[in-house]
Amino acid sequence: SHGLGRGLSAMPSVHVALAFLSFLAARHISRGLGIFFGVFFVLILLGSVHLGYHYAVDGYVSIAVMLVIWKLAGIWASRTASAAYPSPSTTSESLAAS
């Protein structure tokens, strides 16, 4: 049978990953935007499986991978920001020592 989406499964689902990333970012901007993108993400996840483009596990792996990338990016960003903009106490101590 050559139905819609038959044989198009890919691991992981980039559609689900990007929808989930949009949700993660939007929830930091506003609650309403987070809800909107949360609903969008769920619809993409369910639709990708229901329409036969992905197995459910493809979406679950996408979510897990995106969470790891999100956390690692947060750690990198906080370290980069700390190096670029040292805290005032660190700067004061450096100036006092020189």
PDB file of N, CA and C in Angstrom:
ATOM      1  N   SER A   1       0.837  -1.188   0.000  1.00  0.00           N
ATOM      2  CA  SER A   1       0.000   0.000   0.000  1.00  0.00           C
ATOM      3  C   SER A   1       0.877   1.244   0.000  1.00  0.00           C
ATOM      4  N   HIS A   2       0.526   2.186  -0.832  1.00  0.00           N
ATOM      5  CA  HIS A   2       1.307   3.417  -0.965  1.00  0.00           C
ATOM      6  C   HIS A   2       0.559   4.583  -0.348  1.00  0.00           C
ATOM      7  N   GLY A   3       0.314   4.513   0.954  1.00  0.00           N
ATOM      8  CA  GLY A   3      -0.402   5.576   1.649  1.00  0.00           C
ATOM      9  C   GLY A   3       0.505   6.736   1.996  1.00  0.00           C
ATOM     10  N   LEU A   4      -0.103   7.766   2.500  1.00  0.00           N
ATOM     11  CA  LEU A   4       0.617   8.975   2.881  1.00  0.00           C
ATOM     12  C   LEU A   4       1.706   8.663   3.902  1.00  0.00           C
ATOM     13  N   GLY A   5       2.926   9.031   3.590  1.00  0.00           N
ATOM     14  CA  GLY A   5       4.027   8.899   4.527  1.00  0.00           C
ATOM     15  C   GLY A   5       4.607   7.508   4.674  1.00  0.00           C
ATOM     16  N   ARG A   6       4.159   6.552   3.921  1.00  0.00           N
ATOM     17  CA  ARG A   6       4.651   5.183   4.075  1.00  0.00           C
ATOM     18  C   ARG A   6       6.122   5.094   3.668  1.00  0.00           C
ATOM     19  N   GLY A   7       6.957   4.550   4.553  1.00  0.00           N
ATOM     20  CA  GLY A   7       8.354   4.336   4.242  1.00  0.00           C
ATOM     21  C   GLY A   7       9.238   5.562   4.405  1.00  0.00           C
ATOM     22  N   LEU A   8       8.750   6.590   5.100  1.00  0.00           N
ATOM     23  CA  LEU A   8       9.528   7.812   5.234  1.00  0.00           C
ATOM     24  C   LEU A   8      10.080   8.028   6.637  1.00  0.00           C
ATOM     25  N   SER A   9      10.164   6.987   7.429  1.00  0.00           N
ATOM     26  CA  SER A   9      10.628   7.148   8.805  1.00  0.00           C
ATOM     27  C   SER A   9      12.117   7.474   8.852  1.00  0.00           C
ATOM     28  N   ALA A  10      12.471   8.416   9.710  1.00  0.00           N
ATOM     29  CA  ALA A  10      13.877   8.784   9.892  1.00  0.00           C
ATOM     30  C   ALA A  10      14.123   9.001  11.378  1.00  0.00           C
ATOM     31  N   MET A  11      15.293   8.636  11.825  1.00  0.00           N
ATOM     32  CA  MET A  11      15.639   8.755  13.247  1.00  0.00           C
ATOM     33  C   MET A  11      16.790   9.717  13.378  1.00  0.00           C
ATOM     34  N   PRO A  12      16.730  10.714  14.203  1.00  0.00           N
ATOM     35  CA  PRO A  12      15.552  11.224  14.901  1.00  0.00           C
ATOM     36  C   PRO A  12      14.774  12.191  14.007  1.00  0.00           C
ATOM     37  N   SER A  13      13.602  12.579  14.453  1.00  0.00           N
ATOM     38  CA  SER A  13      12.761  13.484  13.683  1.00  0.00           C
ATOM     39  C   SER A  13      13.223  14.930  13.863  1.00  0.00           C
ATOM     40  N   VAL A  14      13.667  15.541  12.788  1.00  0.00           N
ATOM     41  CA  VAL A  14      14.093  16.938  12.845  1.00  0.00           C
ATOM     42  C   VAL A  14      12.882  17.839  13.052  1.00  0.00           C
ATOM     43  N   HIS A  15      11.728  17.458  12.499  1.00  0.00           N
ATOM     44  CA  HIS A  15      10.509  18.252  12.701  1.00  0.00           C
ATOM     45  C   HIS A  15      10.173  18.351  14.184  1.00  0.00           C
ATOM     46  N   VAL A  16      10.196  17.229  14.856  1.00  0.00           N
ATOM     47  CA  VAL A  16       9.879  17.210  16.289  1.00  0.00           C
ATOM     48  C   VAL A  16      10.961  17.956  17.070  1.00  0.00           C
ATOM     49  N   ALA A  17      12.213  17.756  16.703  1.00  0.00           N
ATOM     50  CA  ALA A  17      13.316  18.427  17.406  1.00  0.00           C
ATOM     51  C   ALA A  17      13.178  19.946  17.314  1.00  0.00           C
ATOM     52  N   LEU A  18      12.894  20.473  16.132  1.00  0.00           N
ATOM     53  CA  LEU A  18      12.778  21.925  15.965  1.00  0.00           C
ATOM     54  C   LEU A  18      11.524  22.474  16.648  1.00  0.00           C
ATOM     55  N   ALA A  19      10.434  21.717  16.613  1.00  0.00           N
ATOM     56  CA  ALA A  19       9.218  22.148  17.318  1.00  0.00           C
ATOM     57  C   ALA A  19       9.475  22.177  18.822  1.00  0.00           C
ATOM     58  N   PHE A  20      10.204  21.188  19.334  1.00  0.00           N
ATOM     59  CA  PHE A  20      10.526  21.147  20.763  1.00  0.00           C
ATOM     60  C   PHE A  20      11.491  22.271  21.129  1.00  0.00           C
ATOM     61  N   LEU A  21      12.479  22.535  20.283  1.00  0.00           N
ATOM     62  CA  LEU A  21      13.402  23.641  20.517  1.00  0.00           C
ATOM     63  C   LEU A  21      12.647  24.971  20.557  1.00  0.00           C
ATOM     64  N   SER A  22      11.693  25.137  19.656  1.00  0.00           N
ATOM     65  CA  SER A  22      10.869  26.354  19.659  1.00  0.00           C
ATOM     66  C   SER A  22      10.116  26.499  20.973  1.00  0.00           C
ATOM     67  N   PHE A  23       9.582  25.397  21.474  1.00  0.00           N
ATOM     68  CA  PHE A  23       8.890  25.416  22.761  1.00  0.00           C
ATOM     69  C   PHE A  23       9.840  25.794  23.885  1.00  0.00           C
ATOM     70  N   LEU A  24      11.023  25.177  23.923  1.00  0.00           N
ATOM     71  CA  LEU A  24      11.989  25.471  24.987  1.00  0.00           C
ATOM     72  C   LEU A  24      12.364  26.949  25.003  1.00  0.00           C
ATOM     73  N   ALA A  25      12.591  27.522  23.823  1.00  0.00           N
ATOM     74  CA  ALA A  25      12.970  28.931  23.746  1.00  0.00           C
ATOM     75  C   ALA A  25      11.792  29.850  24.060  1.00  0.00           C
ATOM     76  N   ALA A  26      10.640  29.550  23.513  1.00  0.00           N
ATOM     77  CA  ALA A  26       9.470  30.424  23.666  1.00  0.00           C
ATOM     78  C   ALA A  26       9.002  30.524  25.113  1.00  0.00           C
ATOM     79  N   ARG A  27       9.149  29.461  25.879  1.00  0.00           N
ATOM     80  CA  ARG A  27       8.681  29.508  27.269  1.00  0.00           C
ATOM     81  C   ARG A  27       9.510  30.461  28.117  1.00  0.00           C
ATOM     82  N   HIS A  28      10.690  30.829  27.647  1.00  0.00           N
ATOM     83  CA  HIS A  28      11.513  31.809  28.359  1.00  0.00           C
ATOM     84  C   HIS A  28      11.145  33.239  27.976  1.00  0.00           C
ATOM     85  N   ILE A  29      10.399  33.401  26.906  1.00  0.00           N
ATOM     86  CA  ILE A  29       9.993  34.732  26.450  1.00  0.00           C
ATOM     87  C   ILE A  29       8.691  35.152  27.119  1.00  0.00           C
ATOM     88  N   SER A  30       7.677  34.285  27.025  1.00  0.00           N
ATOM     89  CA  SER A  30       6.404  34.586  27.687  1.00  0.00           C
ATOM     90  C   SER A  30       5.612  33.300  27.876  1.00  0.00           C
ATOM     91  N   ARG A  31       4.724  33.328  28.848  1.00  0.00           N
ATOM     92  CA  ARG A  31       3.904  32.150  29.144  1.00  0.00           C
ATOM     93  C   ARG A  31       2.999  31.813  27.951  1.00  0.00           C
ATOM     94  N   GLY A  32       2.377  32.853  27.369  1.00  0.00           N
ATOM     95  CA  GLY A  32       1.484  32.636  26.235  1.00  0.00           C
ATOM     96  C   GLY A  32       2.196  32.045  25.035  1.00  0.00           C
ATOM     97  N   LEU A  33       3.369  32.567  24.755  1.00  0.00           N
ATOM     98  CA  LEU A  33       4.165  32.040  23.650  1.00  0.00           C
ATOM     99  C   LEU A  33       4.595  30.605  23.932  1.00  0.00           C
ATOM    100  N   GLY A  34       4.945  30.325  25.189  1.00  0.00           N
ATOM    101  CA  GLY A  34       5.306  28.961  25.572  1.00  0.00           C
ATOM    102  C   GLY A  34       4.154  27.991  25.385  1.00  0.00           C
ATOM    103  N   ILE A  35       2.950  28.416  25.752  1.00  0.00           N
ATOM    104  CA  ILE A  35       1.768  27.559  25.569  1.00  0.00           C
ATOM    105  C   ILE A  35       1.514  27.326  24.086  1.00  0.00           C
ATOM    106  N   PHE A  36       1.592  28.404  23.308  1.00  0.00           N
ATOM    107  CA  PHE A  36       1.375  28.278  21.860  1.00  0.00           C
ATOM    108  C   PHE A  36       2.338  27.263  21.254  1.00  0.00           C
ATOM    109  N   PHE A  37       3.627  27.413  21.531  1.00  0.00           N
ATOM    110  CA  PHE A  37       4.615  26.509  20.953  1.00  0.00           C
ATOM    111  C   PHE A  37       4.576  25.125  21.597  1.00  0.00           C
ATOM    112  N   GLY A  38       4.092  25.026  22.835  1.00  0.00           N
ATOM    113  CA  GLY A  38       3.896  23.720  23.449  1.00  0.00           C
ATOM    114  C   GLY A  38       2.824  22.928  22.712  1.00  0.00           C
ATOM    115  N   VAL A  39       1.720  23.600  22.385  1.00  0.00           N
ATOM    116  CA  VAL A  39       0.648  22.960  21.612  1.00  0.00           C
ATOM    117  C   VAL A  39       1.160  22.605  20.211  1.00  0.00           C
ATOM    118  N   PHE A  40       1.895  23.529  19.594  1.00  0.00           N
ATOM    119  CA  PHE A  40       2.481  23.281  18.271  1.00  0.00           C
ATOM    120  C   PHE A  40       3.370  22.032  18.304  1.00  0.00           C
ATOM    121  N   PHE A  41       4.227  21.954  19.326  1.00  0.00           N
ATOM    122  CA  PHE A  41       5.131  20.809  19.473  1.00  0.00           C
ATOM    123  C   PHE A  41       4.350  19.497  19.590  1.00  0.00           C
ATOM    124  N   VAL A  42       3.338  19.470  20.436  1.00  0.00           N
ATOM    125  CA  VAL A  42       2.544  18.247  20.632  1.00  0.00           C
ATOM    126  C   VAL A  42       1.846  17.850  19.328  1.00  0.00           C
ATOM    127  N   LEU A  43       1.311  18.841  18.608  1.00  0.00           N
ATOM    128  CA  LEU A  43       0.656  18.536  17.330  1.00  0.00           C
ATOM    129  C   LEU A  43       1.641  17.971  16.310  1.00  0.00           C
ATOM    130  N   ILE A  44       2.842  18.521  16.260  1.00  0.00           N
ATOM    131  CA  ILE A  44       3.869  18.002  15.346  1.00  0.00           C
ATOM    132  C   ILE A  44       4.249  16.574  15.731  1.00  0.00           C
ATOM    133  N   LEU A  45       4.441  16.341  17.030  1.00  0.00           N
ATOM    134  CA  LEU A  45       4.798  14.997  17.508  1.00  0.00           C
ATOM    135  C   LEU A  45       3.712  13.987  17.149  1.00  0.00           C
ATOM    136  N   LEU A  46       2.472  14.319  17.490  1.00  0.00           N
ATOM    137  CA  LEU A  46       1.364  13.396  17.205  1.00  0.00           C
ATOM    138  C   LEU A  46       1.134  13.249  15.704  1.00  0.00           C
ATOM    139  N   GLY A  47       1.193  14.358  14.986  1.00  0.00           N
ATOM    140  CA  GLY A  47       0.964  14.304  13.545  1.00  0.00           C
ATOM    141  C   GLY A  47       2.021  13.508  12.806  1.00  0.00           C
ATOM    142  N   SER A  48       3.264  13.623  13.225  1.00  0.00           N
ATOM    143  CA  SER A  48       4.337  12.888  12.542  1.00  0.00           C
ATOM    144  C   SER A  48       4.154  11.383  12.668  1.00  0.00           C
ATOM    145  N   VAL A  49       3.590  10.947  13.795  1.00  0.00           N
ATOM    146  CA  VAL A  49       3.336   9.511  13.985  1.00  0.00           C
ATOM    147  C   VAL A  49       2.034   9.112  13.291  1.00  0.00           C
ATOM    148  N   HIS A  50       0.977   9.889  13.529  1.00  0.00           N
ATOM    149  CA  HIS A  50      -0.349   9.554  12.982  1.00  0.00           C
ATOM    150  C   HIS A  50      -0.341   9.511  11.454  1.00  0.00           C
ATOM    151  N   LEU A  51       0.397  10.429  10.827  1.00  0.00           N
ATOM    152  CA  LEU A  51       0.437  10.458   9.366  1.00  0.00           C
ATOM    153  C   LEU A  51       1.455   9.485   8.774  1.00  0.00           C
ATOM    154  N   GLY A  52       2.183   8.780   9.631  1.00  0.00           N
ATOM    155  CA  GLY A  52       3.075   7.727   9.167  1.00  0.00           C
ATOM    156  C   GLY A  52       4.456   8.185   8.747  1.00  0.00           C
ATOM    157  N   TYR A  53       4.819   9.427   9.088  1.00  0.00           N
ATOM    158  CA  TYR A  53       6.150   9.905   8.712  1.00  0.00           C
ATOM    159  C   TYR A  53       7.226   9.415   9.683  1.00  0.00           C
ATOM    160  N   HIS A  54       6.842   9.127  10.919  1.00  0.00           N
ATOM    161  CA  HIS A  54       7.810   8.682  11.928  1.00  0.00           C
ATOM    162  C   HIS A  54       7.171   7.658  12.855  1.00  0.00           C
ATOM    163  N   TYR A  55       8.035   6.841  13.451  1.00  0.00           N
ATOM    164  CA  TYR A  55       7.621   6.033  14.581  1.00  0.00           C
ATOM    165  C   TYR A  55       7.681   6.937  15.811  1.00  0.00           C
ATOM    166  N   ALA A  56       6.931   6.589  16.840  1.00  0.00           N
ATOM    167  CA  ALA A  56       6.917   7.417  18.050  1.00  0.00           C
ATOM    168  C   ALA A  56       8.317   7.546  18.645  1.00  0.00           C
ATOM    169  N   VAL A  57       9.098   6.488  18.600  1.00  0.00           N
ATOM    170  CA  VAL A  57      10.437   6.511  19.188  1.00  0.00           C
ATOM    171  C   VAL A  57      11.328   7.544  18.497  1.00  0.00           C
ATOM    172  N   ASP A  58      11.080   7.812  17.217  1.00  0.00           N
ATOM    173  CA  ASP A  58      11.862   8.839  16.509  1.00  0.00           C
ATOM    174  C   ASP A  58      11.672  10.193  17.183  1.00  0.00           C
ATOM    175  N   GLY A  59      10.438  10.496  17.547  1.00  0.00           N
ATOM    176  CA  GLY A  59      10.146  11.750  18.232  1.00  0.00           C
ATOM    177  C   GLY A  59      10.721  11.785  19.633  1.00  0.00           C
ATOM    178  N   TYR A  60      10.634  10.662  20.341  1.00  0.00           N
ATOM    179  CA  TYR A  60      11.163  10.608  21.712  1.00  0.00           C
ATOM    180  C   TYR A  60      12.680  10.823  21.723  1.00  0.00           C
ATOM    181  N   VAL A  61      13.367  10.227  20.756  1.00  0.00           N
ATOM    182  CA  VAL A  61      14.820  10.414  20.653  1.00  0.00           C
ATOM    183  C   VAL A  61      15.122  11.878  20.335  1.00  0.00           C
ATOM    184  N   SER A  62      14.339  12.474  19.460  1.00  0.00           N
ATOM    185  CA  SER A  62      14.521  13.894  19.129  1.00  0.00           C
ATOM    186  C   SER A  62      14.404  14.768  20.369  1.00  0.00           C
ATOM    187  N   ILE A  63      13.410  14.486  21.198  1.00  0.00           N
ATOM    188  CA  ILE A  63      13.195  15.253  22.429  1.00  0.00           C
ATOM    189  C   ILE A  63      14.397  15.085  23.356  1.00  0.00           C
ATOM    190  N   ALA A  64      14.837  13.855  23.538  1.00  0.00           N
ATOM    191  CA  ALA A  64      15.967  13.591  24.435  1.00  0.00           C
ATOM    192  C   ALA A  64      17.241  14.272  23.941  1.00  0.00           C
ATOM    193  N   VAL A  65      17.515  14.157  22.650  1.00  0.00           N
ATOM    194  CA  VAL A  65      18.723  14.770  22.086  1.00  0.00           C
ATOM    195  C   VAL A  65      18.643  16.291  22.213  1.00  0.00           C
ATOM    196  N   MET A  66      17.480  16.863  21.926  1.00  0.00           N
ATOM    197  CA  MET A  66      17.331  18.317  22.009  1.00  0.00           C
ATOM    198  C   MET A  66      17.478  18.805  23.447  1.00  0.00           C
ATOM    199  N   LEU A  67      16.992  18.036  24.407  1.00  0.00           N
ATOM    200  CA  LEU A  67      17.180  18.411  25.823  1.00  0.00           C
ATOM    201  C   LEU A  67      18.656  18.440  26.194  1.00  0.00           C
ATOM    202  N   VAL A  68      19.399  17.446  25.743  1.00  0.00           N
ATOM    203  CA  VAL A  68      20.840  17.407  26.022  1.00  0.00           C
ATOM    204  C   VAL A  68      21.536  18.603  25.374  1.00  0.00           C
ATOM    205  N   ILE A  69      21.204  18.883  24.117  1.00  0.00           N
ATOM    206  CA  ILE A  69      21.807  20.024  23.427  1.00  0.00           C
ATOM    207  C   ILE A  69      21.433  21.333  24.130  1.00  0.00           C
ATOM    208  N   TRP A  70      20.171  21.473  24.549  1.00  0.00           N
ATOM    209  CA  TRP A  70      19.706  22.670  25.247  1.00  0.00           C
ATOM    210  C   TRP A  70      20.485  22.877  26.552  1.00  0.00           C
ATOM    211  N   LYS A  71      20.649  21.796  27.315  1.00  0.00           N
ATOM    212  CA  LYS A  71      21.382  21.895  28.584  1.00  0.00           C
ATOM    213  C   LYS A  71      22.851  22.240  28.346  1.00  0.00           C
ATOM    214  N   LEU A  72      23.484  21.569  27.390  1.00  0.00           N
ATOM    215  CA  LEU A  72      24.893  21.846  27.093  1.00  0.00           C
ATOM    216  C   LEU A  72      25.084  23.274  26.581  1.00  0.00           C
ATOM    217  N   ALA A  73      24.151  23.749  25.764  1.00  0.00           N
ATOM    218  CA  ALA A  73      24.233  25.122  25.271  1.00  0.00           C
ATOM    219  C   ALA A  73      24.085  26.113  26.418  1.00  0.00           C
ATOM    220  N   GLY A  74      23.219  25.801  27.384  1.00  0.00           N
ATOM    221  CA  GLY A  74      23.067  26.665  28.557  1.00  0.00           C
ATOM    222  C   GLY A  74      24.335  26.725  29.390  1.00  0.00           C
ATOM    223  N   ILE A  75      24.973  25.573  29.574  1.00  0.00           N
ATOM    224  CA  ILE A  75      26.233  25.532  30.326  1.00  0.00           C
ATOM    225  C   ILE A  75      27.298  26.332  29.591  1.00  0.00           C
ATOM    226  N   TRP A  76      27.407  26.128  28.279  1.00  0.00           N
ATOM    227  CA  TRP A  76      28.392  26.858  27.482  1.00  0.00           C
ATOM    228  C   TRP A  76      28.135  28.362  27.533  1.00  0.00           C
ATOM    229  N   ALA A  77      26.866  28.756  27.414  1.00  0.00           N
ATOM    230  CA  ALA A  77      26.522  30.181  27.414  1.00  0.00           C
ATOM    231  C   ALA A  77      26.838  30.827  28.756  1.00  0.00           C
ATOM    232  N   SER A  78      26.568  30.124  29.850  1.00  0.00           N
ATOM    233  CA  SER A  78      26.855  30.719  31.158  1.00  0.00           C
ATOM    234  C   SER A  78      28.361  30.819  31.391  1.00  0.00           C
ATOM    235  N   ARG A  79      29.121  29.846  30.926  1.00  0.00           N
ATOM    236  CA  ARG A  79      30.583  29.920  31.057  1.00  0.00           C
ATOM    237  C   ARG A  79      31.158  31.032  30.188  1.00  0.00           C
ATOM    238  N   THR A  80      30.641  31.154  28.979  1.00  0.00           N
ATOM    239  CA  THR A  80      31.103  32.196  28.071  1.00  0.00           C
ATOM    240  C   THR A  80      30.766  33.570  28.631  1.00  0.00           C
ATOM    241  N   ALA A  81      29.555  33.721  29.160  1.00  0.00           N
ATOM    242  CA  ALA A  81      29.143  35.002  29.736  1.00  0.00           C
ATOM    243  C   ALA A  81      29.977  35.328  30.968  1.00  0.00           C
ATOM    244  N   SER A  82      30.302  34.335  31.774  1.00  0.00           N
ATOM    245  CA  SER A  82      31.123  34.557  32.963  1.00  0.00           C
ATOM    246  C   SER A  82      32.525  35.020  32.578  1.00  0.00           C
ATOM    247  N   ALA A  83      33.072  34.455  31.518  1.00  0.00           N
ATOM    248  CA  ALA A  83      34.413  34.837  31.079  1.00  0.00           C
ATOM    249  C   ALA A  83      34.402  36.231  30.440  1.00  0.00           C
ATOM    250  N   ALA A  84      33.355  36.533  29.695  1.00  0.00           N
ATOM    251  CA  ALA A  84      33.284  37.817  28.997  1.00  0.00           C
ATOM    252  C   ALA A  84      32.922  38.958  29.940  1.00  0.00           C
ATOM    253  N   TYR A  85      32.085  38.661  30.927  1.00  0.00           N
ATOM    254  CA  TYR A  85      31.616  39.686  31.862  1.00  0.00           C
ATOM    255  C   TYR A  85      31.849  39.210  33.294  1.00  0.00           C
ATOM    256  N   PRO A  86      33.058  39.360  33.815  1.00  0.00           N
ATOM    257  CA  PRO A  86      33.326  38.889  35.177  1.00  0.00           C
ATOM    258  C   PRO A  86      32.472  39.659  36.187  1.00  0.00           C
ATOM    259  N   SER A  87      32.171  38.991  37.286  1.00  0.00           N
ATOM    260  CA  SER A  87      31.342  39.623  38.318  1.00  0.00           C
ATOM    261  C   SER A  87      32.085  40.809  38.926  1.00  0.00           C
ATOM    262  N   PRO A  88      31.355  41.797  39.450  1.00  0.00           N
ATOM    263  CA  PRO A  88      32.003  42.985  40.026  1.00  0.00           C
ATOM    264  C   PRO A  88      32.975  42.648  41.162  1.00  0.00           C
ATOM    265  N   SER A  89      32.662  41.636  41.976  1.00  0.00           N
ATOM    266  CA  SER A  89      33.565  41.285  43.070  1.00  0.00           C
ATOM    267  C   SER A  89      34.891  40.750  42.540  1.00  0.00           C
ATOM    268  N   THR A  90      34.837  39.972  41.461  1.00  0.00           N
ATOM    269  CA  THR A  90      36.066  39.449  40.858  1.00  0.00           C
ATOM    270  C   THR A  90      36.896  40.590  40.285  1.00  0.00           C
ATOM    271  N   THR A  91      36.241  41.528  39.633  1.00  0.00           N
ATOM    272  CA  THR A  91      36.939  42.675  39.048  1.00  0.00           C
ATOM    273  C   THR A  91      37.564  43.542  40.133  1.00  0.00           C
ATOM    274  N   SER A  92      36.860  43.756  41.232  1.00  0.00           N
ATOM    275  CA  SER A  92      37.377  44.564  42.344  1.00  0.00           C
ATOM    276  C   SER A  92      38.595  43.915  42.962  1.00  0.00           C
ATOM    277  N   GLU A  93      38.551  42.591  43.138  1.00  0.00           N
ATOM    278  CA  GLU A  93      39.672  41.853  43.716  1.00  0.00           C
ATOM    279  C   GLU A  93      40.889  41.941  42.800  1.00  0.00           C
ATOM    280  N   SER A  94      40.651  41.853  41.467  1.00  0.00           N
ATOM    281  CA  SER A  94      41.746  41.935  40.503  1.00  0.00           C
ATOM    282  C   SER A  94      42.397  43.309  40.556  1.00  0.00           C
ATOM    283  N   LEU A  95      41.587  44.349  40.666  1.00  0.00           N
ATOM    284  CA  LEU A  95      42.123  45.708  40.711  1.00  0.00           C
ATOM    285  C   LEU A  95      42.880  45.959  42.018  1.00  0.00           C
ATOM    286  N   ALA A  96      42.387  45.415  43.130  1.00  0.00           N
ATOM    287  CA  ALA A  96      43.032  45.602  44.420  1.00  0.00           C
ATOM    288  C   ALA A  96      44.387  44.892  44.454  1.00  0.00           C
ATOM    289  N   ALA A  97      44.495  43.761  43.754  1.00  0.00           N
ATOM    290  CA  ALA A  97      45.737  42.995  43.772  1.00  0.00           C
ATOM    291  C   ALA A  97      46.809  43.666  42.915  1.00  0.00           C
ATOM    292  N   SER A  98      46.420  44.496  41.959  1.00  0.00           N
ATOM    293  CA  SER A  98      47.440  45.096  41.086  1.00  0.00           C
ATOM    294  C   SER A  98      47.949  46.403  41.588  1.00  0.00           C
TER     295      SER A  98
END
